[in-house]
Coordinates of C-alpha atoms and ligand atoms in Angstrom, one line a residue:
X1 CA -24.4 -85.5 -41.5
X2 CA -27.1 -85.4 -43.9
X3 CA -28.0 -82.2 -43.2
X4 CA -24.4 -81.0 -43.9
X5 CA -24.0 -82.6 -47.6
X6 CA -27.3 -81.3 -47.9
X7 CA -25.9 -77.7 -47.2
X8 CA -23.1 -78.1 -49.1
X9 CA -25.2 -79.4 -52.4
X10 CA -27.1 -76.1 -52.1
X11 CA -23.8 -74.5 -52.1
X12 CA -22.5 -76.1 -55.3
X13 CA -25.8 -75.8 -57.1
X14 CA -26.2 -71.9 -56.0
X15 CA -22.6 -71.1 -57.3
X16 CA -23.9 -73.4 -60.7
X17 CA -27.4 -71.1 -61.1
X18 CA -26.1 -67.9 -60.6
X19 CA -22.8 -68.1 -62.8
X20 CA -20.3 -68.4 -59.9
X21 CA -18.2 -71.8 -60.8
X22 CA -18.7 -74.2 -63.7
X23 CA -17.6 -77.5 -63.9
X24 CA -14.9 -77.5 -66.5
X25 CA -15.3 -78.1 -70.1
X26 CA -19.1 -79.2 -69.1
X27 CA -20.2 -79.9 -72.3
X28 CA -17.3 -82.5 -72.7
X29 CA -18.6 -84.1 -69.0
X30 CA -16.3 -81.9 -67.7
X31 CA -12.9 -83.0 -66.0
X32 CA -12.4 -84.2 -62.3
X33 CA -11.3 -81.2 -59.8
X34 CA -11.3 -78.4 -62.5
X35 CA -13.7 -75.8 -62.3
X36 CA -14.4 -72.5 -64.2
X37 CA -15.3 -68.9 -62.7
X38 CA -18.4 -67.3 -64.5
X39 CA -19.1 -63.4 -64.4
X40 CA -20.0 -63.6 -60.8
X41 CA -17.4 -65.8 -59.5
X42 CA -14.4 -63.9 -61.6
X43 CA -15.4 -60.8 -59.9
X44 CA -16.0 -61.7 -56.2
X45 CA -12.6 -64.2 -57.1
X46 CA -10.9 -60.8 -58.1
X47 CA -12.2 -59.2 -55.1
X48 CA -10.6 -61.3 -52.8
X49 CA -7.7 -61.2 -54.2
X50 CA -7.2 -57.5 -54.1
X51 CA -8.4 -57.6 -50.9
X52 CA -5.4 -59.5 -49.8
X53 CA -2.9 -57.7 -52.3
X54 CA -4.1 -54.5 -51.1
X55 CA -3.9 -55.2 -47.1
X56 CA -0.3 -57.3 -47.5
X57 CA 1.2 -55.0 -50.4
X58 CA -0.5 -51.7 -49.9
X59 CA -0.6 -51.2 -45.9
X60 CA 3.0 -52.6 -45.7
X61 CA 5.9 -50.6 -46.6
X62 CA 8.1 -53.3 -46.5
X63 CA 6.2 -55.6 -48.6
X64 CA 6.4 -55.7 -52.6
X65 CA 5.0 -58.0 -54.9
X66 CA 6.0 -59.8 -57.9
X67 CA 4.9 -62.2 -60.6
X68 CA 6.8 -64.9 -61.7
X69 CA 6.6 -67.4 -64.4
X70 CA 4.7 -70.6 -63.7
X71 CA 7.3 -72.6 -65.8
X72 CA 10.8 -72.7 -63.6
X73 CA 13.8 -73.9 -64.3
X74 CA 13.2 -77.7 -63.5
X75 CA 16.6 -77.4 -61.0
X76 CA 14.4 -75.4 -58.8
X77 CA 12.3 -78.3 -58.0
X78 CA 15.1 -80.5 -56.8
X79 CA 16.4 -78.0 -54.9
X80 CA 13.1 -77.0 -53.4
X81 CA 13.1 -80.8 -52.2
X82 CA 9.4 -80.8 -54.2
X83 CA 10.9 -83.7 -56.5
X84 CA 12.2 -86.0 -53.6
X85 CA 9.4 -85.1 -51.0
X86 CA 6.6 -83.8 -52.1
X87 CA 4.7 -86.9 -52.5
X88 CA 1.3 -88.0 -50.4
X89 CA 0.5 -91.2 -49.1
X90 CA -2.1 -93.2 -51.0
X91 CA -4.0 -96.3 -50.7
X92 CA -6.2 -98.2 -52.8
X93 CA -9.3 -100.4 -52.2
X94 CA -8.9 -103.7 -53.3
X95 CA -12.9 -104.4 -53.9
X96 CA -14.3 -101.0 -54.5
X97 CA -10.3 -99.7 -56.6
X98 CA -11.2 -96.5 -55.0
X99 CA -8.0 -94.7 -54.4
X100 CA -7.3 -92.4 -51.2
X101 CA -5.0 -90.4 -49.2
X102 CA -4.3 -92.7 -46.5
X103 CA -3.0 -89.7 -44.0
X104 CA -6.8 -88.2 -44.8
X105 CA -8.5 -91.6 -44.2
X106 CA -6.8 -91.4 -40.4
X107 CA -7.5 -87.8 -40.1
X108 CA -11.1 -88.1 -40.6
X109 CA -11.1 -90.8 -38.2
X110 CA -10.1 -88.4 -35.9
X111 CA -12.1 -85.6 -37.1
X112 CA -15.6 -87.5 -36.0
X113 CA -14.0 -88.0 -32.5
X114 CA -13.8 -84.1 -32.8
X115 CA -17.5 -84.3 -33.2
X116 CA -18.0 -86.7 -30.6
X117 CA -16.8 -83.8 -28.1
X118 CA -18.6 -80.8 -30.0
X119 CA -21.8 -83.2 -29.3
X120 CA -20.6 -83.3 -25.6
X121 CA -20.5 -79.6 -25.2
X122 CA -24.2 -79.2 -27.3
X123 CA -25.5 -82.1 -24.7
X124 CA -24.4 -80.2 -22.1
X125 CA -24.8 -76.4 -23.1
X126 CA -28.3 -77.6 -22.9
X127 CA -28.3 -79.0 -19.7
X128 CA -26.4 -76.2 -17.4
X129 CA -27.8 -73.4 -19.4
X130 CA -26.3 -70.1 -18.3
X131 CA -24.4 -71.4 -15.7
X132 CA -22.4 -73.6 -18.5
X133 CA -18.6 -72.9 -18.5
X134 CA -17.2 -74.2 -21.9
X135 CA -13.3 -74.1 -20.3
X136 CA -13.9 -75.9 -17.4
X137 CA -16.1 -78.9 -19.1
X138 CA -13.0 -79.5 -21.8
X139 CA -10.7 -79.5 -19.3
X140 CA -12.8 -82.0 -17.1
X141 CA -15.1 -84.2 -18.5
X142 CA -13.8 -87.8 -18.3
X143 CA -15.5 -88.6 -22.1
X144 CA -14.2 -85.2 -24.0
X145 CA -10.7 -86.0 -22.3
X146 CA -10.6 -89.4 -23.3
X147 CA -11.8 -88.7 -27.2
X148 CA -9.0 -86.0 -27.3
X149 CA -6.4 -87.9 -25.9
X150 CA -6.8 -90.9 -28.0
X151 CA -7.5 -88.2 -31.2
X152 CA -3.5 -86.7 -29.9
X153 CA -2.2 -90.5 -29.6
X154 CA -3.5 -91.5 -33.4
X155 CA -2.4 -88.2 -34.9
X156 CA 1.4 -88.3 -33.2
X157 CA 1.5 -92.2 -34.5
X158 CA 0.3 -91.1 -37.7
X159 CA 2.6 -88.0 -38.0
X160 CA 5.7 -90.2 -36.8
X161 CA 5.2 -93.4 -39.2
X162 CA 5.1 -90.3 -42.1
X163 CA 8.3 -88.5 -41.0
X164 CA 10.3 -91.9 -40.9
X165 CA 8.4 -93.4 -44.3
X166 CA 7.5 -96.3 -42.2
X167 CA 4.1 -96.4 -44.4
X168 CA 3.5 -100.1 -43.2
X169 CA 2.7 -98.6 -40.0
X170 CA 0.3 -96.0 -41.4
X171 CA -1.5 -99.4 -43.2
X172 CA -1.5 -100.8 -39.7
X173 CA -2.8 -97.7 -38.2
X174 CA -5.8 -97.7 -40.7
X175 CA -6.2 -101.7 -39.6
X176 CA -6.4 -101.0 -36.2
X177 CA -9.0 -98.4 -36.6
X178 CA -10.9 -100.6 -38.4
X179 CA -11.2 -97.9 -41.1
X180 CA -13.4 -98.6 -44.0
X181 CA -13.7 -97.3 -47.0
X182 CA -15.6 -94.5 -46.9
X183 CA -17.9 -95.4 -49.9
X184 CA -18.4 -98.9 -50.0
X185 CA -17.8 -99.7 -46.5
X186 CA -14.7 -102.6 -47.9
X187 CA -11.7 -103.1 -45.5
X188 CA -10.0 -104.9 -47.9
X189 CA -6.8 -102.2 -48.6
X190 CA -3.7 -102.2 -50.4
X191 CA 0.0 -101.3 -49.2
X192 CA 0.4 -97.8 -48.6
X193 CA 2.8 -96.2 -51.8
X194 CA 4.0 -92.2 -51.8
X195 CA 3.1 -90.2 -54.7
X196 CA 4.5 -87.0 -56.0
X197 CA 1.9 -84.6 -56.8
X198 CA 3.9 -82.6 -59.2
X199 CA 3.0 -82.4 -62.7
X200 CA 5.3 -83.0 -65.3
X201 CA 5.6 -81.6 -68.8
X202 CA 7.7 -80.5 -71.8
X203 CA 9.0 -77.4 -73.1
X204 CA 10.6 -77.1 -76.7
X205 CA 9.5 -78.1 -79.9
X206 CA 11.5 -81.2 -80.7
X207 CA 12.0 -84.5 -78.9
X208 CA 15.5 -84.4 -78.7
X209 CA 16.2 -80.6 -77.5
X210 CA 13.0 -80.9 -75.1
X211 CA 13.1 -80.2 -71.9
X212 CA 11.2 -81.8 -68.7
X213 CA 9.4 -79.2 -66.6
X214 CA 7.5 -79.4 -63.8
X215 CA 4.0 -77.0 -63.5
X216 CA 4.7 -75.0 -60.7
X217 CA 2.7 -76.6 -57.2
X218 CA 3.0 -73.7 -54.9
X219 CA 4.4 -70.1 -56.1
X220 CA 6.7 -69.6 -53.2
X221 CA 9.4 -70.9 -55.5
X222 CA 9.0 -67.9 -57.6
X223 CA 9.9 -65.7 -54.8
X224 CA 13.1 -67.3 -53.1
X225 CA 14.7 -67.1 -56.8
X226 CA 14.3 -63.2 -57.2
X227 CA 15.1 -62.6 -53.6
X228 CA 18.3 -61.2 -54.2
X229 CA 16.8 -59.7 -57.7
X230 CA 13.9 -58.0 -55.7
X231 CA 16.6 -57.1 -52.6
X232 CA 18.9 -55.2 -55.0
X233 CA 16.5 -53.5 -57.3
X234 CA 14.1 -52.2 -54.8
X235 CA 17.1 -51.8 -52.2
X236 CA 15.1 -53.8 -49.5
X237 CA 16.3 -53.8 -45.8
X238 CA 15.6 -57.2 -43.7
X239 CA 12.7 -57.5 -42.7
X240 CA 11.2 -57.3 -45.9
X241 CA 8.0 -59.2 -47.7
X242 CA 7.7 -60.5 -51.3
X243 CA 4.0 -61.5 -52.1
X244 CA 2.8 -63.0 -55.0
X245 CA -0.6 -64.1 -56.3
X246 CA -1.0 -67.1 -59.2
X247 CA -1.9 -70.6 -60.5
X248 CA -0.5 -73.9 -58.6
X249 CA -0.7 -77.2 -59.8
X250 CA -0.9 -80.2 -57.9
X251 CA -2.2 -83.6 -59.0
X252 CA -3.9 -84.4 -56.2
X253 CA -4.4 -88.2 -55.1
X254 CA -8.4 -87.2 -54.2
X255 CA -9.8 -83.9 -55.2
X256 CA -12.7 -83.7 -54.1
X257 CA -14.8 -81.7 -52.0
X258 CA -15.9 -79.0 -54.8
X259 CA -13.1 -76.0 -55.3
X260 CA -11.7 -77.0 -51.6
X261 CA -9.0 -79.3 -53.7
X262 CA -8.7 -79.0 -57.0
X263 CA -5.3 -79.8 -59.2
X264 CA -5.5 -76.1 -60.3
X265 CA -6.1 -73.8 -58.2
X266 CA -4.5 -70.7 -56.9
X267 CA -2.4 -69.4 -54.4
X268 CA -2.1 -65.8 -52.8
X269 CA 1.1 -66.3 -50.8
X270 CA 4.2 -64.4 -48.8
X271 CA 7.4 -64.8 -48.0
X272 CA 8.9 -62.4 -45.0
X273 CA 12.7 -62.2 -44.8
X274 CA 14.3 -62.3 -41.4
X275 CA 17.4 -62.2 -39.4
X276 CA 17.6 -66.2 -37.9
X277 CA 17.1 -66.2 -34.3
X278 CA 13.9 -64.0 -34.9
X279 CA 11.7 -66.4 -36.4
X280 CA 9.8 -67.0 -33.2
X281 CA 8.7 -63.7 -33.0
X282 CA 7.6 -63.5 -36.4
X283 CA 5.8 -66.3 -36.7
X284 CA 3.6 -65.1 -33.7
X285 CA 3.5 -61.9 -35.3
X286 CA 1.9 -63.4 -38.9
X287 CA -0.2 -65.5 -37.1
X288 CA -2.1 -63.2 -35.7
X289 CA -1.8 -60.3 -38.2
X290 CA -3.8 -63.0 -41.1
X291 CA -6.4 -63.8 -38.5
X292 CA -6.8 -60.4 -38.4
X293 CA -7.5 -60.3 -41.8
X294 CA -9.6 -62.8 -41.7
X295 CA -11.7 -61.6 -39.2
X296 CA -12.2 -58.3 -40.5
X297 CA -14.6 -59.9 -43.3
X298 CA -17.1 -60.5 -40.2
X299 CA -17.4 -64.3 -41.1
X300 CA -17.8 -65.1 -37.4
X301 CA -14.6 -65.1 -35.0
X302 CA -16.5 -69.0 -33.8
X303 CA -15.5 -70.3 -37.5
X304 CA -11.9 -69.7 -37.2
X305 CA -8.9 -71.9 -35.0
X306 CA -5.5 -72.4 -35.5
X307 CA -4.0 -76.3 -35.8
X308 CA -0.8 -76.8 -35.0
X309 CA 1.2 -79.1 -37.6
X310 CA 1.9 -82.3 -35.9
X311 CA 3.8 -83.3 -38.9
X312 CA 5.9 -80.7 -40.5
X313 CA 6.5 -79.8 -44.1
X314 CA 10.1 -80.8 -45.1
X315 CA 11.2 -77.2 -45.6
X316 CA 9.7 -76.5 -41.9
X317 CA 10.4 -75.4 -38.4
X318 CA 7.3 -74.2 -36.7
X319 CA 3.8 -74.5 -38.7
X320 CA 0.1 -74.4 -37.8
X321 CA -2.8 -74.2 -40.0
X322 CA -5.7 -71.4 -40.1
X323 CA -8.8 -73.5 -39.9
X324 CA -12.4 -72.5 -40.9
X325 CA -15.3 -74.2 -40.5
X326 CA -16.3 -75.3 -43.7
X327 CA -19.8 -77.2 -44.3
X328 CA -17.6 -79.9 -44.2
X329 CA -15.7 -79.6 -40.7
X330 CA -13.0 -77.6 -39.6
X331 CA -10.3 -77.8 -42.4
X332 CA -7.0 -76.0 -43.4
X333 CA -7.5 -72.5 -45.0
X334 CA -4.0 -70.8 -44.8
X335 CA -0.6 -72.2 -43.5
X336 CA 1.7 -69.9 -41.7
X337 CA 5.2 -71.3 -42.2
X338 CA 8.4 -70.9 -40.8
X339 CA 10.9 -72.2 -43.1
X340 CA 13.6 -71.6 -41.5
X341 CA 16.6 -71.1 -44.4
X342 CA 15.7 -74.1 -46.3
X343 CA 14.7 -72.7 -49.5
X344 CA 17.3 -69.9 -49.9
X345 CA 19.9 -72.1 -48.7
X346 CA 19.4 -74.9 -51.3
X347 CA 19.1 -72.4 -54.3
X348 CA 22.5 -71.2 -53.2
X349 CA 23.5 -75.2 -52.9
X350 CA 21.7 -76.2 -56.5
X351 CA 22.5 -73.0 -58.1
X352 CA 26.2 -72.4 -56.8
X353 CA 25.2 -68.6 -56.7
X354 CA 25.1 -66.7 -53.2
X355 CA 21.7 -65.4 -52.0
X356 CA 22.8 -63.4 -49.0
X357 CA 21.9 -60.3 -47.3
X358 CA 24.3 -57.8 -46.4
X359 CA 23.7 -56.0 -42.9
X360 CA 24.8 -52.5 -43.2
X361 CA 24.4 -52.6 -39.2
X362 CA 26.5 -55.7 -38.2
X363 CA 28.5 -55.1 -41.5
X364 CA 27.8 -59.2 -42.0
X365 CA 26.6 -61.2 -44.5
X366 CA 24.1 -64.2 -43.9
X367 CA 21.2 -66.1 -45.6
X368 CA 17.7 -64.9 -44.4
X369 CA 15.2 -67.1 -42.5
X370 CA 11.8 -67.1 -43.9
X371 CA 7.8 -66.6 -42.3
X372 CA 5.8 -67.4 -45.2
X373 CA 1.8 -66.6 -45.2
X374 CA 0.1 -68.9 -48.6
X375 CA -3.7 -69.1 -48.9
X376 CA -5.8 -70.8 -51.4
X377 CA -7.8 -68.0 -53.3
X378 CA -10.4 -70.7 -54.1
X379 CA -10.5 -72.3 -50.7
X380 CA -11.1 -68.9 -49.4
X381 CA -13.6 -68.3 -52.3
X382 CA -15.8 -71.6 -50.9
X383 CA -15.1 -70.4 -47.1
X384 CA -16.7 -67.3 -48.1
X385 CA -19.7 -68.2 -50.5
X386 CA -20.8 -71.4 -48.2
X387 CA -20.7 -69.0 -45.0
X388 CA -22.4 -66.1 -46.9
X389 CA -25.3 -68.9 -48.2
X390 CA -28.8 -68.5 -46.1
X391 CA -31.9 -69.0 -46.2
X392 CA -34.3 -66.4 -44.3
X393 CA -37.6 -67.0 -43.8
X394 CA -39.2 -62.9 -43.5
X395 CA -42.2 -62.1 -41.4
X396 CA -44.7 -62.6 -44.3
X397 CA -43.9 -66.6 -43.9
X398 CA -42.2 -66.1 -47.3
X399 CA -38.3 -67.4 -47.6
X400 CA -35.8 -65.6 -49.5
X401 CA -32.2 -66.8 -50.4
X402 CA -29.5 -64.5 -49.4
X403 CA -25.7 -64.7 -50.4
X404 CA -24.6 -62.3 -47.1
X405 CA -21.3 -61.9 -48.5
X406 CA -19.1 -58.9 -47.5
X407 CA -20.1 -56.0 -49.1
X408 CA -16.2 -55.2 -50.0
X409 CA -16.4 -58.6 -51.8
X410 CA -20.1 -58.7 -53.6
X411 CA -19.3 -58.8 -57.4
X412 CA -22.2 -55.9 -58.0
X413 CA -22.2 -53.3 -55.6
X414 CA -25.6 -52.0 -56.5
X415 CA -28.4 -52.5 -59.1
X416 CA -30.5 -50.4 -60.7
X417 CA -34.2 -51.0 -61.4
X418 CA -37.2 -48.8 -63.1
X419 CA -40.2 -49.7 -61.3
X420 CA -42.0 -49.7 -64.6
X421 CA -40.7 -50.3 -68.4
X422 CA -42.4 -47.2 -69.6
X423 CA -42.9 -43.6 -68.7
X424 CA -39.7 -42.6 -68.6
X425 CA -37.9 -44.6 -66.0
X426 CA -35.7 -46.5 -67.7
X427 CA -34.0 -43.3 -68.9
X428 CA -33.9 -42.2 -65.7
X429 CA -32.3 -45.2 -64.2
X430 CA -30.1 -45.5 -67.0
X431 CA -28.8 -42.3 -66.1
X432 CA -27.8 -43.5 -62.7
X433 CA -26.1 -46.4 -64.2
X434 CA -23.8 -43.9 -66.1
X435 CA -23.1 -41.9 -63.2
X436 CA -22.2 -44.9 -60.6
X437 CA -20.4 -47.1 -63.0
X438 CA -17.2 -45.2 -62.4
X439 CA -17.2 -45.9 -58.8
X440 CA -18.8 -49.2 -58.7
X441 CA -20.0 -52.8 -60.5
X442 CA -23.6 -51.5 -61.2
X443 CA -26.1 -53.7 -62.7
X444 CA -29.1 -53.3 -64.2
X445 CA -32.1 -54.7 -64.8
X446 CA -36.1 -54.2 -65.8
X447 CA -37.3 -57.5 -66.3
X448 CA -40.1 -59.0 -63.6
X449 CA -42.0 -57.4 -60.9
X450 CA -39.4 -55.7 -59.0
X451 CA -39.9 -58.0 -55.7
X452 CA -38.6 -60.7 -58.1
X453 CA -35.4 -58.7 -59.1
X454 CA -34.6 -57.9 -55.5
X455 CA -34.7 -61.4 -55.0
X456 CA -32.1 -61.8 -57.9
X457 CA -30.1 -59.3 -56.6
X458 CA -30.3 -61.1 -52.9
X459 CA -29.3 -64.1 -54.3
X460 CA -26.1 -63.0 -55.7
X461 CA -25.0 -61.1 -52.8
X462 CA -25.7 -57.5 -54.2
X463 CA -25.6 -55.0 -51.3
X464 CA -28.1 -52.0 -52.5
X465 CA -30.6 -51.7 -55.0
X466 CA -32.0 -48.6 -56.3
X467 CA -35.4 -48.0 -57.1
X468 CA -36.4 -45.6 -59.6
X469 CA -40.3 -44.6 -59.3
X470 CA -42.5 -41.8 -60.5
X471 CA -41.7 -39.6 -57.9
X472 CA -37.6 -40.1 -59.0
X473 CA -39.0 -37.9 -62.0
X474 CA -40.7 -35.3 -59.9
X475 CA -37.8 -34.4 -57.1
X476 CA -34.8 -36.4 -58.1
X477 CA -34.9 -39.5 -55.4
X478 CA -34.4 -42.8 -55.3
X479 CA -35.0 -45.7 -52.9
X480 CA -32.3 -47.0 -52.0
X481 CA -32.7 -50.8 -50.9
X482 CA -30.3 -52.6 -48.4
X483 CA -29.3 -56.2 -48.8
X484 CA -29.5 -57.3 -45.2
X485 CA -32.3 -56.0 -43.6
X486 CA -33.9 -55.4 -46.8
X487 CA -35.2 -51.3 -45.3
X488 CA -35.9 -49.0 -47.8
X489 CA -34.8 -45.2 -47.6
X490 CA -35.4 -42.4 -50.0
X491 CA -32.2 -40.6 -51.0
X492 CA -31.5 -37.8 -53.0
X493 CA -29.7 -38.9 -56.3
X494 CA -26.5 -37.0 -55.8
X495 CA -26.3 -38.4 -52.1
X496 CA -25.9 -42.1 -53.6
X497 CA -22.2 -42.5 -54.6
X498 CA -21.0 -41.2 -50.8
X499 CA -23.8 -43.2 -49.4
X500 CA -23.1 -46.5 -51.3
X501 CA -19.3 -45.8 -50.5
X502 CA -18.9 -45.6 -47.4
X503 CA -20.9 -49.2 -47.1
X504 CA -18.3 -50.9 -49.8
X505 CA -15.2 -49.2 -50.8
X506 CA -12.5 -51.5 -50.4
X507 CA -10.7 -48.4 -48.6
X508 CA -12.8 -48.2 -46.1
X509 CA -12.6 -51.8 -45.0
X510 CA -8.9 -51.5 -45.4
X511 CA -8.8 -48.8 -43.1
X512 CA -10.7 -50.9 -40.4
X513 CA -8.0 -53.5 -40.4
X514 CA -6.3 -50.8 -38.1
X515 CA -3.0 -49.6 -39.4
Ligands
GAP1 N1 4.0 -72.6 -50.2 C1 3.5 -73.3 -49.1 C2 2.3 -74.1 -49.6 O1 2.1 -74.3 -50.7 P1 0.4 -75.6 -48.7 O2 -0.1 -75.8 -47.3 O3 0.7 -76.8 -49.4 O4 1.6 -74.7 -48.5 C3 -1.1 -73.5 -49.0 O5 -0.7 -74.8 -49.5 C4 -2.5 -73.2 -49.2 O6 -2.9 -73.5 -50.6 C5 -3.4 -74.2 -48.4 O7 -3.7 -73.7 -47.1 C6 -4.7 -74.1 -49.3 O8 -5.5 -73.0 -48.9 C7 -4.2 -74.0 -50.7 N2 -4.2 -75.3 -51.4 C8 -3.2 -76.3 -51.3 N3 -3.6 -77.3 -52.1 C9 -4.7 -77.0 -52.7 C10 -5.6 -77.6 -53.7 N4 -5.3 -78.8 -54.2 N5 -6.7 -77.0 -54.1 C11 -7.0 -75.8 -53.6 N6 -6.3 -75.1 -52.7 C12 -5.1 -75.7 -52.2

C-alpha cells in the first residue's frame, strides 16, 4: 500500500516539476479538485484529445462533431432527469466531520477483497511456476471463490438499496462491514442523504429578470438537442455518430485522488444513433472498437478490463465501465452506455417538439436509441502520465527518470542540442529548429552538459534528441538520440523529418488502429 501512495506522490510531484498540472490558483492555496495544465500538460492534454477526435471523427464517415454551449437551457436538465437523479450518496463522520461517498466507502471495501485474490494468484504463480494456469485457479480455489462471491453479494446489496433509495440500508451495509473511516479509523457515521452534483448559477444582469442555470455535468446533453439540427443539415442516415469534446462540471461529494475527480474536468464523449432493437449489437460493437483505441497506445493490454454496471445510470439499459489500472487500483476510465431512447425521448416530452428520424427504407418515422462512448480527457491524461512514469536504473548503476509516453502523445517530439555554446553550433542547430518546427513541437536547448539535457528531455517524455557536433559542420549529420533505449545513430540532416515521422505522426498511429 505504501508503496503505491508512494508511486503515486512521484506522479503528482513529476507533473508539478516539469510544468504538466498546477494546483489551481496556488498562490492563493489553491482550491480543492481544480487543477491547471502548464506548457507540457496543455500539449500532451491536446494530443489526446485529437487523438480521440481524429480516430472517432476522422476514420468514421458517419461521425461528425459539434460544439455546444456549456450554459443550456435549464429545461434540459429536468428533462435529462440530471435535476431529480443525479445526486450521490453521502455520509458524514460524526467525530472526524469528514464527508464521503458512501456507495465509494462500500466499493473500496470490496476493492481490497479484489486484492485479497490478486495476492492469491501472486502466492501461487510462485508456487506452480510454469505449470500455473491462471483460469483454472479463479475458477477453483475455495479462498478466491469465496472473496468474489461475497465481493458479488455486497455489490448487488449495495446496487439494489441505491435503485430503490432505501439509503438506510446502504448505512446498514457500511455497519455490517464494520467500515471505518478511512482517515481516522471512527465508526461513528451519520444517515446516508443524496446529493445533486450539479452546479447552479445565474445568467442575466439583474435580480429580477435572472435566470437559474445549471453548469453543464456531462456534454452529452449538448448533442441529443442538435440531433435533429445536426440530422437535417448534414443530411445524416441512422446510424450516425455526434462527438463532442469540452468542460463538465460536477461538484463532487470527494474529489480526490489528484486529476482522477475533479469538479472540472473534461469530457471527450459520443453519441451513436440507432434503429431500437439494434442496440445489443452496437453496444458490443463500441465496446470493443474504444478498447481498441485504447490499446493501440501500447499501455499494456494487462492494465485494461471491462466492469459491468451493477447499478445502472437512470437514463440506462446495458452499461459497463473500461477500467485501467491506475496507481490506485483498477478504476473507471470510460463508460460505454446504452441509453436506450431516454434522452431523445424526454426532450421531445419537455420540449413538445418531435426529434424523430425518418427512414427513407421503411418510409417510418421513430425516435433513435442511443450507444454513447464519454471519456474523461483528464482521467485518461493521469492513466497515461502515471503508466508512462519509470524509473530505469542503466548499466553504469546510474538511474534515469523516464516519462515512456507514446510518442504520438509526447508534447515535444524532438529536441535540439549544440554539443558546445560556441564554434558555430548553435547556428547550426538553430537551423534544424527552423526546418523541423513545421512538422513537429521542437525544442531547444544549450544549457548543461548535454548528458544532463538528455535527462531533461527523458523526463518529459521527448522521443528524439538531436545532437549537433563538430563533425555536423564538416558533412551535414546529426546524432539522432532515441528516448527508449537511449542508441545513438548518425543521420544525414535532410533524412530527419521522414525519420522522426514515421516514429510520431499522429497519421501513422491512426493508420495502425486498422481501418
Ligand atoms: N454522459 C455520460 C457520463 O457523463 P459518466 O460515467 O458520469 O458518464 C463519463 O462520466 C466519464 O467522465 C467517466 O468515465 C470519467 O472518465 C469522466 N469523469 C466523470 N466524472 C469525473 C470527474 N469528477 N473528474 C474527472 N473525470 C470525470
Amino acid at each position: 500500500m505504501a508503496k503505491t501512495e508512494d508511486l503515486f506522490k512521484k506522479v503528482i510531484a513529476h507533473a508539478k516539476e516539469y510544468g504538466f498540472i498546477f494546483p489551481s490558483s496556488e498562490i492563493y492555496d489553491g482550491l480543492s479538485a481544480v487543477y491547471d495544465y502548464g506548457q507540457n500538460g496543455v500539449e500532451l492534454k491536446k494530443n489526446i484529445r485529437d487523438y480521440w477526435w481524429r480516430a472517432m471523427v476522422q476514420l468514421n464517415e458517419n461521425i461528425v462533431g459539434i460544439d455546444a454551449a456549456i450554459f443550456m437551457h435549464p429545461t434540459t436538465w429536468k428533462a435529462s432527469g440530471h435535476v431529480d437523479a443525479f445526486n450521490d450518496p453521502l455520509i458524514d463522520n460524526k467525530d472526524s466531520k469528514k464527508r464521503y461517498r458512501a456507495d465509494v466507502l462500500v466499493e473500496d471495501y470490496v476493492a481490497k477483497l479484489d486484492e485479497k485474490i490478486e495476492k492469491e494468484v501472486a502466492k501461487a504463480q510462485k508456487r506452480f511456476g510454469e505449470a500455473f494456469d491462471l483460469e483454472q485457479f479463479l475458477a477453483t480455489n475455495p479462498r478466491v471463490l469465496e472473496y468474489k462471491q461475497r465481493g458479488q453479494e455486497i455489490l448487488s446489496r449495495l446496487a439494489k438499496s441505491l435503485e430503490t433509495d432505501n439509503l438506510a440500508d446502504v448505512k446498514a451495509l457500511i455497519e455490517e462491514l464494520e467500515i471505518a473511516d478511512p482517515e481516522t479509523g471512527s465508526r461513528n457515521w451519520t444517515d446516508v442523504k443524496q446529493f445533486n452534483l450539479m452546479f447552479g448559477t445565474k445568467i442575466g444582469a439583474s435580480a429580477d429578470a435572472s435566470m437559474d442555470l445549471y453548469l453543464r455535468p456531462e456534454t452529452a446533453q449538448g448533442i441529443f438537442v442538435n440531433f435533429l439540427n445536426v440530422q437535417k443539415s448534414g443530411r445524416m442516415k441512422i446510424p450516425f455518430g455526434i462527438a463532442q469534446t469540452g468542460k463538465a462540471f460536477r461538484n463532487e461529494i470527494v474529489a480526490r485522488q489528484f486529476i482522477f475527480r475533479m469538479r472540472e474536468f473534461e469530457q471527450m464523449e459520443m453519441q451513436f444513433f440507432i434503429k431500437p432493437g439494434t442496440q445489443q449489437q452496437w453496444y458490443d460493437y463500441w465496446k470493443q472498437t474504444r478498447l481498441a483505441w485504447h490499446l493501440s497506445l501500447g499501455l499494456g493490454e494487462e492494465n485494461y478490463r471491462f466492469h459491468p454496471h451493477e447499478k445502472l445510470a437512470h437514463y440506462a439499459d446495458a452499461a459497463c465501465d473500461i477500467e485501467f489500472r491506475f496507481p490506485f487500483g483498477f478504476k473507471e476510465l470510460e463508460g460505454i452506455h446504452s441509453r436506450t431512447n431516454f434522452d431523445l425521448g424526454n426532450h421531445e416530452k419537455y420540449s413538445g417538439r418531435k426529434l424523430q428520424y425518418f427512414d427513407p427504407e421503411t418510409n417510418e418515422s421513430y425516435t433513435p436509441y442511443v450507444l454513447e462512448t464519454s471519456i474523461g480527457l483528464d482521467r485518461m491524461f493521469l492513466a497515461i502520465f502515471s503508466n508512462a512514469l519509470q524509473e530505469e536504473t542503466l548499466e553504469s548503476g546510474d538511474t534515469r527518470t523516464l516519462l515512456k509516453l507514446p510518442f504520438v502523445l509526447a508534447p515535444t517530439k524532438v529536441a535540439v542540442l549544440p554539443l558546445l555554446k560556441r564554434d558555430g553550433l548553435p547556428e547550426k542547430a538553430e537551423e534544424i529548429v527552423n526546418e523541423l518546427k513545421y512538422y513537429f513541437t521542437v525544442a531547444y536547448d544549450e544549457k548543461d552538459a548535454v548528458g544532463r539535457r538528455y535527462r531533461r528531455q527523458d523526463a518529459v517524455g521527448t522521443p528524439f534528441c538531436i545532437t549537433v557536433d563538430h563533425q555536423t559542420l564538416e558533412d551535414n549529420t546529426v546524432t539522432l538520440r532515441h528516448r527508449d533505449t537511449m542508441e545513438q545513430q548518425r543521420i544525414a540532416i535532410p533524412e530527419l523529418q521522414a525519420v522522426i515521422a514515421k516514429e510520431v505522426d499522429m497519421n501513422q498511429w491512426l493508420r495502425r488502429l486498422g481501418r
